[in-house]
PDB file of C-alpha atoms and ligand atoms in Angstrom:
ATOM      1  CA  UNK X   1       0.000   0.000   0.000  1.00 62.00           C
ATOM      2  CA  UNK X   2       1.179   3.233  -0.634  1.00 71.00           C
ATOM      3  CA  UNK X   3       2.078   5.948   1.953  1.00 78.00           C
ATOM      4  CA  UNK X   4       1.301   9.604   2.432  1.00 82.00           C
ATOM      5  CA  UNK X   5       4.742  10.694   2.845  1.00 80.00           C
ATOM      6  CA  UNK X   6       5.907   8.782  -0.171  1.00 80.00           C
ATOM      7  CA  UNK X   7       3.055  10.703  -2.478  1.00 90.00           C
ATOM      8  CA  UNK X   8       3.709  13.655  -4.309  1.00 93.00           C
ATOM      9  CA  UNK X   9       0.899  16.241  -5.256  1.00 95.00           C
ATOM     10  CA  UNK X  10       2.698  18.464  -8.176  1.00 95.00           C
ATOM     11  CA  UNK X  11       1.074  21.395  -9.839  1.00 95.00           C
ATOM     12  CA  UNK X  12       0.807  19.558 -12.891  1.00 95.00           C
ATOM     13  CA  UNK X  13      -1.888  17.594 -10.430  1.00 96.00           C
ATOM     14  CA  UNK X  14      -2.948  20.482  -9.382  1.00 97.00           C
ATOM     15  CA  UNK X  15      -3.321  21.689 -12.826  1.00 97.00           C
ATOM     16  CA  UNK X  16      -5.497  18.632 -14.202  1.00 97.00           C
ATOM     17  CA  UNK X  17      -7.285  18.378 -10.798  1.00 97.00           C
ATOM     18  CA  UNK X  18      -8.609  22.346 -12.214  1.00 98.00           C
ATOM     19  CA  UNK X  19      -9.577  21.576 -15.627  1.00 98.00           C
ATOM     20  CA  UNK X  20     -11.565  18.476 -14.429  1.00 98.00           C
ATOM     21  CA  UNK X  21     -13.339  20.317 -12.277  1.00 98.00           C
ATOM     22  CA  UNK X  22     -13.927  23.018 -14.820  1.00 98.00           C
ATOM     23  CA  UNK X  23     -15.078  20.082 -17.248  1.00 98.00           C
ATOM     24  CA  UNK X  24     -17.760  18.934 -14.331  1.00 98.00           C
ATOM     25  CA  UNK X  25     -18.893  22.415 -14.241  1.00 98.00           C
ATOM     26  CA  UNK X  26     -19.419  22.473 -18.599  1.00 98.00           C
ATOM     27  CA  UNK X  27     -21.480  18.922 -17.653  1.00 98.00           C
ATOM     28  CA  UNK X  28     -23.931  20.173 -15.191  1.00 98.00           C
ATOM     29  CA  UNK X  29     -22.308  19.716 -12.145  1.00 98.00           C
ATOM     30  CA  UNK X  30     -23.226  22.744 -10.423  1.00 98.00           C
ATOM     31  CA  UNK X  31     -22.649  22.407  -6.190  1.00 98.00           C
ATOM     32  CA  UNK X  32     -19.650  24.148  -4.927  1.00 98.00           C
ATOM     33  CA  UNK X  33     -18.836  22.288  -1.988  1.00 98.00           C
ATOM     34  CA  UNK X  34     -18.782  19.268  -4.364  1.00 98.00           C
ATOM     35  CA  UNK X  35     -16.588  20.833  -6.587  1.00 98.00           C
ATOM     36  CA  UNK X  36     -14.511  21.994  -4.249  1.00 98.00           C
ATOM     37  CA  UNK X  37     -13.660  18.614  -2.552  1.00 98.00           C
ATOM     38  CA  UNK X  38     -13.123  16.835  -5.937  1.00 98.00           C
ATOM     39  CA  UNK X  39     -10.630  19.864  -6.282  1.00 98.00           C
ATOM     40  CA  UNK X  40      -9.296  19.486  -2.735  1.00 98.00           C
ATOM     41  CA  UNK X  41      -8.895  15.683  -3.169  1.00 98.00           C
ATOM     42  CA  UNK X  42      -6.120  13.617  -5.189  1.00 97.00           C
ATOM     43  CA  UNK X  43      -7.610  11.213  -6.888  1.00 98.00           C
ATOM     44  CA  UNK X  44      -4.410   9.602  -8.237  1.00 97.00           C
ATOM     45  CA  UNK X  45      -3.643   8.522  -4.854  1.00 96.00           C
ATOM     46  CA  UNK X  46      -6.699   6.619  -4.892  1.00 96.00           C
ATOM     47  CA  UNK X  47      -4.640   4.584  -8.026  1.00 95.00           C
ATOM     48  CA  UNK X  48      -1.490   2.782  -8.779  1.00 92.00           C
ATOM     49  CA  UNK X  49       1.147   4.736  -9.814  1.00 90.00           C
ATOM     50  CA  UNK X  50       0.384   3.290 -13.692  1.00 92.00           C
ATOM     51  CA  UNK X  51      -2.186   5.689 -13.790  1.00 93.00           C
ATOM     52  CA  UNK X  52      -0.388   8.868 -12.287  1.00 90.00           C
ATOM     53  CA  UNK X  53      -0.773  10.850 -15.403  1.00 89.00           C
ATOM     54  CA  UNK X  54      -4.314  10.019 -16.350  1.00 96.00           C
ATOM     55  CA  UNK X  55      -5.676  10.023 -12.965  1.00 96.00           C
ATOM     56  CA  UNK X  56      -7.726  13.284 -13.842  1.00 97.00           C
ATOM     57  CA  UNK X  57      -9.025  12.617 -17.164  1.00 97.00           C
ATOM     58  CA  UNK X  58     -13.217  11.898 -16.246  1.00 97.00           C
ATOM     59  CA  UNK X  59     -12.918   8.281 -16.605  1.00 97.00           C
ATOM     60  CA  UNK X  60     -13.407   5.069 -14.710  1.00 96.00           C
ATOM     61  CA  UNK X  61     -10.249   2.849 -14.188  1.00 96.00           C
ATOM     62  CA  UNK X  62      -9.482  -0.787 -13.123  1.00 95.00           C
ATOM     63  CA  UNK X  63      -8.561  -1.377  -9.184  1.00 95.00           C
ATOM     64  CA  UNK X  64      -8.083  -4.459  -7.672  1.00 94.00           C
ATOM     65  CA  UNK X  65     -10.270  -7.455  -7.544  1.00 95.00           C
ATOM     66  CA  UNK X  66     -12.012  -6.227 -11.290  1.00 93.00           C
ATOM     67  CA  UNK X  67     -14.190  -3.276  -9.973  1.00 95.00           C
ATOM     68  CA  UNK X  68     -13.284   0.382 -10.787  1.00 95.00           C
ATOM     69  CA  UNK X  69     -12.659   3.503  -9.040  1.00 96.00           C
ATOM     70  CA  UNK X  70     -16.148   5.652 -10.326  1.00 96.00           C
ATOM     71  CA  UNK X  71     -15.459   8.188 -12.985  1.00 97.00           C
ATOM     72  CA  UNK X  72     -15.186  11.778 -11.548  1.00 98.00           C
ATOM     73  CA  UNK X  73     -18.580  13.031 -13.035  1.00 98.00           C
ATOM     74  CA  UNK X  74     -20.558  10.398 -11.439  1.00 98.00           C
ATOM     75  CA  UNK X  75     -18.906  10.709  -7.964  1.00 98.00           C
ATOM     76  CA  UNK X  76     -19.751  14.419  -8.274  1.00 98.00           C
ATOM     77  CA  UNK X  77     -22.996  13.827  -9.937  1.00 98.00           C
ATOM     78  CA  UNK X  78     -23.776  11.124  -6.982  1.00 98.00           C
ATOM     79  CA  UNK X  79     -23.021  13.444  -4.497  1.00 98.00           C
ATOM     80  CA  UNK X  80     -24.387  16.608  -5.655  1.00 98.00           C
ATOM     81  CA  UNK X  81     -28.209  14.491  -5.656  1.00 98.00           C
ATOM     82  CA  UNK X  82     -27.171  13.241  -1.633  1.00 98.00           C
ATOM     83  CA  UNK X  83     -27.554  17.281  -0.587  1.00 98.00           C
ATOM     84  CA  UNK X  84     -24.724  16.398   2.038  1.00 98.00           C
ATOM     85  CA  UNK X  85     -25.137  18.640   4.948  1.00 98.00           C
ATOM     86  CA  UNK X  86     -22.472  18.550   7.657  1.00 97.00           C
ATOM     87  CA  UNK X  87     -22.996  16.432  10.180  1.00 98.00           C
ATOM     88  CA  UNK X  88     -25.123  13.595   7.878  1.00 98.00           C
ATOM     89  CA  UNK X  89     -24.444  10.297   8.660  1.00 98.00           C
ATOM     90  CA  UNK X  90     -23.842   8.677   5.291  1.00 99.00           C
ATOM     91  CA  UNK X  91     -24.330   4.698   4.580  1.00 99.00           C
ATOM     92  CA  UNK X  92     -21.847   3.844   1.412  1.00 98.00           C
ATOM     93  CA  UNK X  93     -22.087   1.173  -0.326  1.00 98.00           C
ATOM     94  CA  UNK X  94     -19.272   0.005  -2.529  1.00 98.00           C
ATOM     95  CA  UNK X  95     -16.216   1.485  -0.517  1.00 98.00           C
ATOM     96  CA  UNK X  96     -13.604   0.677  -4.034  1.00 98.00           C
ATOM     97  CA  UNK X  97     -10.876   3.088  -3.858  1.00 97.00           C
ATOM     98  CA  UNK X  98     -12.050   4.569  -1.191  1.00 98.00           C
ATOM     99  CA  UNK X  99     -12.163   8.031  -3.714  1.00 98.00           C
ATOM    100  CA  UNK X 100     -16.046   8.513  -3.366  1.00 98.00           C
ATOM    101  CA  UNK X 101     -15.889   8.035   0.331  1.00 98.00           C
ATOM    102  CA  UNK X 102     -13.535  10.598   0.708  1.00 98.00           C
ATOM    103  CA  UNK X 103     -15.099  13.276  -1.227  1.00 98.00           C
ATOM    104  CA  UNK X 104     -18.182  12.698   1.048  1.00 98.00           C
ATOM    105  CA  UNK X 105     -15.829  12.722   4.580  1.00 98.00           C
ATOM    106  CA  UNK X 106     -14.901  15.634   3.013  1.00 98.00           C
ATOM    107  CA  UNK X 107     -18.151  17.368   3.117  1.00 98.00           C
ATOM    108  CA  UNK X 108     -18.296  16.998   6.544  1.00 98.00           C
ATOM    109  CA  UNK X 109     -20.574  13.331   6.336  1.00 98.00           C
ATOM    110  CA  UNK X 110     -20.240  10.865   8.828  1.00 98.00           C
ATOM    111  CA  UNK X 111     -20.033   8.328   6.795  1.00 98.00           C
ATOM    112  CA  UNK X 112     -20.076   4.583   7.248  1.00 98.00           C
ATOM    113  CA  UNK X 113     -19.019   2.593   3.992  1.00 98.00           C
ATOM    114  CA  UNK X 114     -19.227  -1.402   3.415  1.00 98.00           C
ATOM    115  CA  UNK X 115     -17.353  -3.416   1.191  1.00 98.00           C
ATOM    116  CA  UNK X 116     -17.511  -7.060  -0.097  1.00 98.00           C
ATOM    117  CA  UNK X 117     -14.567  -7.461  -1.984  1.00 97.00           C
ATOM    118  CA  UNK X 118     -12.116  -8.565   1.267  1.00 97.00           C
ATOM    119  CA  UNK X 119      -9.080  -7.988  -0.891  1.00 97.00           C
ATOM    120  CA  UNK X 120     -10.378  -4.159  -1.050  1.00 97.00           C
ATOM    121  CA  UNK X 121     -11.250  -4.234   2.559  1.00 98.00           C
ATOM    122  CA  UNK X 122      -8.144  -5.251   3.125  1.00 97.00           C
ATOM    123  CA  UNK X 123      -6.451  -2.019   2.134  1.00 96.00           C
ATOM    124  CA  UNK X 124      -8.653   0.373   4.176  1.00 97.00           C
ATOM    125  CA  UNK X 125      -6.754  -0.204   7.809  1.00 95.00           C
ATOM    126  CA  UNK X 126      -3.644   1.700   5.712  1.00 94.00           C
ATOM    127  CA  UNK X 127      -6.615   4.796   4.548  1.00 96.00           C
ATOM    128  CA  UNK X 128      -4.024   7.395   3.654  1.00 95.00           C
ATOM    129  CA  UNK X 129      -6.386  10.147   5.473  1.00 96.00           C
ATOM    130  CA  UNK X 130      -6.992   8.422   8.182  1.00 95.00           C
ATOM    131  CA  UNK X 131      -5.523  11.502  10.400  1.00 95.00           C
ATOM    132  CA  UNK X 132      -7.413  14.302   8.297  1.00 96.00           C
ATOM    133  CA  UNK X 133     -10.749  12.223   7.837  1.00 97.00           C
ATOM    134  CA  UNK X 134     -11.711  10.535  11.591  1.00 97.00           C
ATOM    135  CA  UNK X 135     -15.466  10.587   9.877  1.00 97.00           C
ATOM    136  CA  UNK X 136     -14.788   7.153   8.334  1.00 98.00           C
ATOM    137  CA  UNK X 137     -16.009   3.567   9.724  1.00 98.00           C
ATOM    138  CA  UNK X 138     -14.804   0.952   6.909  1.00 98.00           C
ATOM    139  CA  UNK X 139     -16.752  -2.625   7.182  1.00 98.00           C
ATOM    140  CA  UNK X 140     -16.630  -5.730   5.581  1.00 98.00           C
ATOM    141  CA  UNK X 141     -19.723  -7.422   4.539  1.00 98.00           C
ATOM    142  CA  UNK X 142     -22.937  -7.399   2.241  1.00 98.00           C
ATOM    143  CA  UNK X 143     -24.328  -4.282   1.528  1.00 98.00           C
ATOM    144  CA  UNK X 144     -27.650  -5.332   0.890  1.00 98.00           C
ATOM    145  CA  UNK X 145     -27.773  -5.818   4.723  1.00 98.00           C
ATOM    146  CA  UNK X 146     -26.366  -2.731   5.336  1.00 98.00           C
ATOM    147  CA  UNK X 147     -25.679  -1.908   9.003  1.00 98.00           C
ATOM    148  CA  UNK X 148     -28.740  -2.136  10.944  1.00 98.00           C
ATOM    149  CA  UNK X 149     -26.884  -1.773  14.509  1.00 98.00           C
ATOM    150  CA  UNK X 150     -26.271   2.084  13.210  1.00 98.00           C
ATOM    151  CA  UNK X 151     -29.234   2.537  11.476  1.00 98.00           C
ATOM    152  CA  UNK X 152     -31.026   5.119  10.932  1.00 98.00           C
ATOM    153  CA  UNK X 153     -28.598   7.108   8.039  1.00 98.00           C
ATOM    154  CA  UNK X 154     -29.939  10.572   6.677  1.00 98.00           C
ATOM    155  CA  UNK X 155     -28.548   9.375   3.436  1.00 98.00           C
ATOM    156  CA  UNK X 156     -27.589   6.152   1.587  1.00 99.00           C
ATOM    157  CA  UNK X 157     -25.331   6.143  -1.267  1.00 99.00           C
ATOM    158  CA  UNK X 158     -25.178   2.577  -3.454  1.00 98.00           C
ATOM    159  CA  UNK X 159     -21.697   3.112  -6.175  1.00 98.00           C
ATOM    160  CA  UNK X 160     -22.331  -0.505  -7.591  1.00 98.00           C
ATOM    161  CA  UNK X 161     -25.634  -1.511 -10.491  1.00 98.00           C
ATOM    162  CA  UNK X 162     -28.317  -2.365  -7.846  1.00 98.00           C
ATOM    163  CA  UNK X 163     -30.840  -5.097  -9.639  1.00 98.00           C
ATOM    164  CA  UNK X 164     -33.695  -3.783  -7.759  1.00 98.00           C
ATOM    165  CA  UNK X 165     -34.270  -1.177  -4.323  1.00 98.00           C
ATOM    166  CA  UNK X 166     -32.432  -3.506  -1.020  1.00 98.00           C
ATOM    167  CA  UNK X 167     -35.694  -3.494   1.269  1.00 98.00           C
ATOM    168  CA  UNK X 168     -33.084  -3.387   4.451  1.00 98.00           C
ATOM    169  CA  UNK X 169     -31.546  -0.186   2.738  1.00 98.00           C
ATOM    170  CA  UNK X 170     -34.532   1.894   2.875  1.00 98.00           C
ATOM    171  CA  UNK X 171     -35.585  -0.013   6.233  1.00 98.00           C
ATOM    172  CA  UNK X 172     -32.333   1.626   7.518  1.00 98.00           C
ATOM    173  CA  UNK X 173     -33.274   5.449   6.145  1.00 98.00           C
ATOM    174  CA  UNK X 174     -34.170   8.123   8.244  1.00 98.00           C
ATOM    175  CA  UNK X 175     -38.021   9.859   7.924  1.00 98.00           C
ATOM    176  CA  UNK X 176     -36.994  12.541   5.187  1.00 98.00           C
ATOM    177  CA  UNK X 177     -33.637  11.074   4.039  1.00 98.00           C
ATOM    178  CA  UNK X 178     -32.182  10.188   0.456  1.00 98.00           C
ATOM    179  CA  UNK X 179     -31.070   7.385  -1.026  1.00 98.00           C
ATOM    180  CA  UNK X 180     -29.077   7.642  -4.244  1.00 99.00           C
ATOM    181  CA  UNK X 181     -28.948   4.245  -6.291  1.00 98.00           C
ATOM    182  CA  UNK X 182     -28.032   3.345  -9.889  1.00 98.00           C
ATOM    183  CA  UNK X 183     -30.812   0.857 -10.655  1.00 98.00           C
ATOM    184  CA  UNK X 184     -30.646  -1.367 -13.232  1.00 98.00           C
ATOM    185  CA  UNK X 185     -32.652  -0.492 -16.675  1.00 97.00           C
ATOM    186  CA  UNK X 186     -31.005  -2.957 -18.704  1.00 95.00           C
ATOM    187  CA  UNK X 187     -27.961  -5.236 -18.901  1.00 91.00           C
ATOM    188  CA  UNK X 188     -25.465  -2.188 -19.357  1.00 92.00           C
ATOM    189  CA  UNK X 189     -27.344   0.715 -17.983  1.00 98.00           C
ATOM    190  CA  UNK X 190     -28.575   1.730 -14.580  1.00 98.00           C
ATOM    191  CA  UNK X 191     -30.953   4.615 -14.170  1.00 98.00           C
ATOM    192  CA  UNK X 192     -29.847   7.046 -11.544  1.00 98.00           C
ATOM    193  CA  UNK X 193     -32.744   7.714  -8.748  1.00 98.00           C
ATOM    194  CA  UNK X 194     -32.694   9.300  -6.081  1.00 98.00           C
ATOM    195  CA  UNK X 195     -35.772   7.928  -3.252  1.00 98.00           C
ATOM    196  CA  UNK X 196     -36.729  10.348  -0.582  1.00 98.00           C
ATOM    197  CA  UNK X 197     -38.660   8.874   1.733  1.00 98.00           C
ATOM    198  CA  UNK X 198     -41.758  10.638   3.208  1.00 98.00           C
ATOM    199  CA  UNK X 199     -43.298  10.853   6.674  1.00 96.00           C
ATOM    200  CA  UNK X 200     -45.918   8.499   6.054  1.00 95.00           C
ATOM    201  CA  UNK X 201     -43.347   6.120   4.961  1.00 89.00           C
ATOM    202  CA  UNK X 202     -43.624   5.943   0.866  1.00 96.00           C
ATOM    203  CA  UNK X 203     -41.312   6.746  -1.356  1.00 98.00           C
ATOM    204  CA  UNK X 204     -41.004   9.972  -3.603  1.00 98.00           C
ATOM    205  CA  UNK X 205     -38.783   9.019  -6.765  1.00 98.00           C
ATOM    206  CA  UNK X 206     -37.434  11.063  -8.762  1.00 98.00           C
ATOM    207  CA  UNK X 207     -35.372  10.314 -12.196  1.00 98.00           C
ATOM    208  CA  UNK X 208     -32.329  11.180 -13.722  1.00 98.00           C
ATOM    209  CA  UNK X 209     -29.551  10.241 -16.133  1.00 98.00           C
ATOM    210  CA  UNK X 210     -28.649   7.052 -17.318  1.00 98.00           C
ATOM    211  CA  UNK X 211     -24.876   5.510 -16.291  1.00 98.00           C
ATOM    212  CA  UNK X 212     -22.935   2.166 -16.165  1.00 97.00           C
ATOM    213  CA  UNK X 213     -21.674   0.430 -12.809  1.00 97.00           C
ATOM    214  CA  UNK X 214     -20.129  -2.564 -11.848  1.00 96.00           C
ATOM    215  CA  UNK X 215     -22.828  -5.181 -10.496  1.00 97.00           C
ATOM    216  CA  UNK X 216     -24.014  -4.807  -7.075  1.00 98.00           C
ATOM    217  CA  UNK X 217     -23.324  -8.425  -5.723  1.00 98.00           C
ATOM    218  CA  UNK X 218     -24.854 -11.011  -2.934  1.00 97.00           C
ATOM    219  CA  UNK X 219     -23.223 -11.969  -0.044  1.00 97.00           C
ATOM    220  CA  UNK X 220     -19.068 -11.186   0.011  1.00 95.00           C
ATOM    221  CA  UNK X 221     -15.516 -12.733  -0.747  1.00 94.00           C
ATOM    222  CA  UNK X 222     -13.521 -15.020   1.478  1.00 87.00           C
ATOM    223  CA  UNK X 223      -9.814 -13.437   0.085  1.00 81.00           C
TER     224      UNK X 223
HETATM  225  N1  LIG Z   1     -17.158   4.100  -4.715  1.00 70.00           N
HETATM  226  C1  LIG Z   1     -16.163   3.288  -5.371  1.00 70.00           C
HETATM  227  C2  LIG Z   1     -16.846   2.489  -6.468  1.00 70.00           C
HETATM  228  C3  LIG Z   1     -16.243   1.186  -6.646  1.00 70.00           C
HETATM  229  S1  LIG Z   1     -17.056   0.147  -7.817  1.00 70.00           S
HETATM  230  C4  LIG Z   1     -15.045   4.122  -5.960  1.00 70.00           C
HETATM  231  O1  LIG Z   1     -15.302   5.205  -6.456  1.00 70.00           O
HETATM  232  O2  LIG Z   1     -13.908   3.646  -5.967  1.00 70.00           O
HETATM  233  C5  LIG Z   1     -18.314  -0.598  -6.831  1.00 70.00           C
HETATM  234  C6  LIG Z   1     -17.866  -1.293  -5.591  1.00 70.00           C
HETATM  235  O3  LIG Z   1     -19.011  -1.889  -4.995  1.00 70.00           O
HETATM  236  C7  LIG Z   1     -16.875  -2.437  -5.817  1.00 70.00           C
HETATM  237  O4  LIG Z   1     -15.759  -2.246  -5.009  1.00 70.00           O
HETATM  238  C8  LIG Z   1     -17.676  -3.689  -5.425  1.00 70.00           C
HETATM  239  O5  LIG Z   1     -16.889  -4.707  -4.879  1.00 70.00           O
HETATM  240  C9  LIG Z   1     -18.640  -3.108  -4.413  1.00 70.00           C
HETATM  241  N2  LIG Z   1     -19.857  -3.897  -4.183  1.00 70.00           N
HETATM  242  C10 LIG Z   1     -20.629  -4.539  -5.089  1.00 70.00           C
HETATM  243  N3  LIG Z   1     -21.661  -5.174  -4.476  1.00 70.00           N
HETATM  244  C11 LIG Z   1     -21.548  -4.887  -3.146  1.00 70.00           C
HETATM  245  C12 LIG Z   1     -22.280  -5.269  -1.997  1.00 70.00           C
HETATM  246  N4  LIG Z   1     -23.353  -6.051  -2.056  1.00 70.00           N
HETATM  247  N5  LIG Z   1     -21.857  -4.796  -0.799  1.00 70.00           N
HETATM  248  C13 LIG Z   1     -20.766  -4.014  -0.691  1.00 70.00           C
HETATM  249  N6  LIG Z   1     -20.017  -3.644  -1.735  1.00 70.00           N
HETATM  250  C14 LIG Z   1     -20.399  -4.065  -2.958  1.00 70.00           C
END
């Protein structure tokens, strides 16, 4: 695993880390505080060295155990639907690179992220913020369980194709909270919705743009 002090942040990064964020603003992307962490953040930590120079083009890439680290626009575009207000405690599901879960520690989320790739679990005792982002509980297991010991979450946040809406998810949602989940709307492409649910407990749905995740998966990995 790589380590802080052995990480360099140039102004070249710095540079590209700018012009992404001015390409997420010419896409739609329009919350500041969003835009401001993804510029804060650097992403190519998040990735092997391999991918140093192309870290901040808006594109998924590879990570270990075949998923990907999300592409820039759909973190932000994620995020921007969660209305993150400091203080939210945050369910994640699909921790990855642990890139997407930063951006929302850095908006001030409590958040609580589950993984069920072990081998990517396995990296997260070595977080390279640990120090500046405390707001983080990593766990190992099957997100369509969730957590229901620290339920309820103002918001969830599901980064991997979900085949249909986890019943414990919204279980574990707050009166008024958000969920944010790519459903599935065909074999290759997942409808982004964002579920608010009301006080008399139903659901008001609202639709947005189409994208393609990695499968969300049953159960989790033994290595
Ligand atoms: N937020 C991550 C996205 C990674 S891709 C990032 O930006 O890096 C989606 C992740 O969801 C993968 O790591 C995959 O292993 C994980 N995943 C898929 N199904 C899951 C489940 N049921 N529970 C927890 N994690 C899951």
């Amino acid at each position: 695993m790589r380590k802080l002090e052995d990480l360099v942040d140039t102004y070249l990064h710095k540079g590209l880390r700018k012009k992404l964020v001015d390409t997420l603003k010419e896409k739609g992307i329009t919350d500041e505080n969003v835009l401001n962490a993804i510029h804060a953040i650097p992403r190519h930590y998040f990735l092997d060295s391999a991918f140093d120079k192309i870290a901040y083009e808006d594109r998924a890439f590879p990570i270990a155990s075949e998923q990907t680290i999300s592409q820039p626009y759909t973190v932000a575009y994620q995020t921007q639907l969660l209305q993150i207000k400091k203080g939210d405690k945050v369910l994640e599901i699909g921790t990855g690179s642990m890139y997407q879960t930063t951006v929302l520690a850095a908006l001030g989320a409590k958040v609580y992220t589950i993984e069920r790739q072990k081998q990517l679990f396995d990296q997260t005792p070595t977080y390279l913020f640990k120090n500046q982002y405390p707001n983080i509980e990593f766990h190992f297991g099957d997100g369509f369980e969730g957590l229901p010991l620290l339920a309820p979450f103002d918001k969830i946040i599901i980064t991997a194709a979900a085949p249909k809406i986890p019943e414990k998810l919204w279980a574990q949602l707050k009166v008024s909270g958000k969920m944010v989940i790519p459903l599935d709307e065909s074999e290759t492409a997942q409808r982004m919705l964002r579920l608010t649910k009301k006080k008399d407990g139903t659901v008001k749905r609202e639709a947005f743009d189409t994208f393609s995740f990695v499968p969300m998966l049953e159960g989790k990995t033994q290595k």
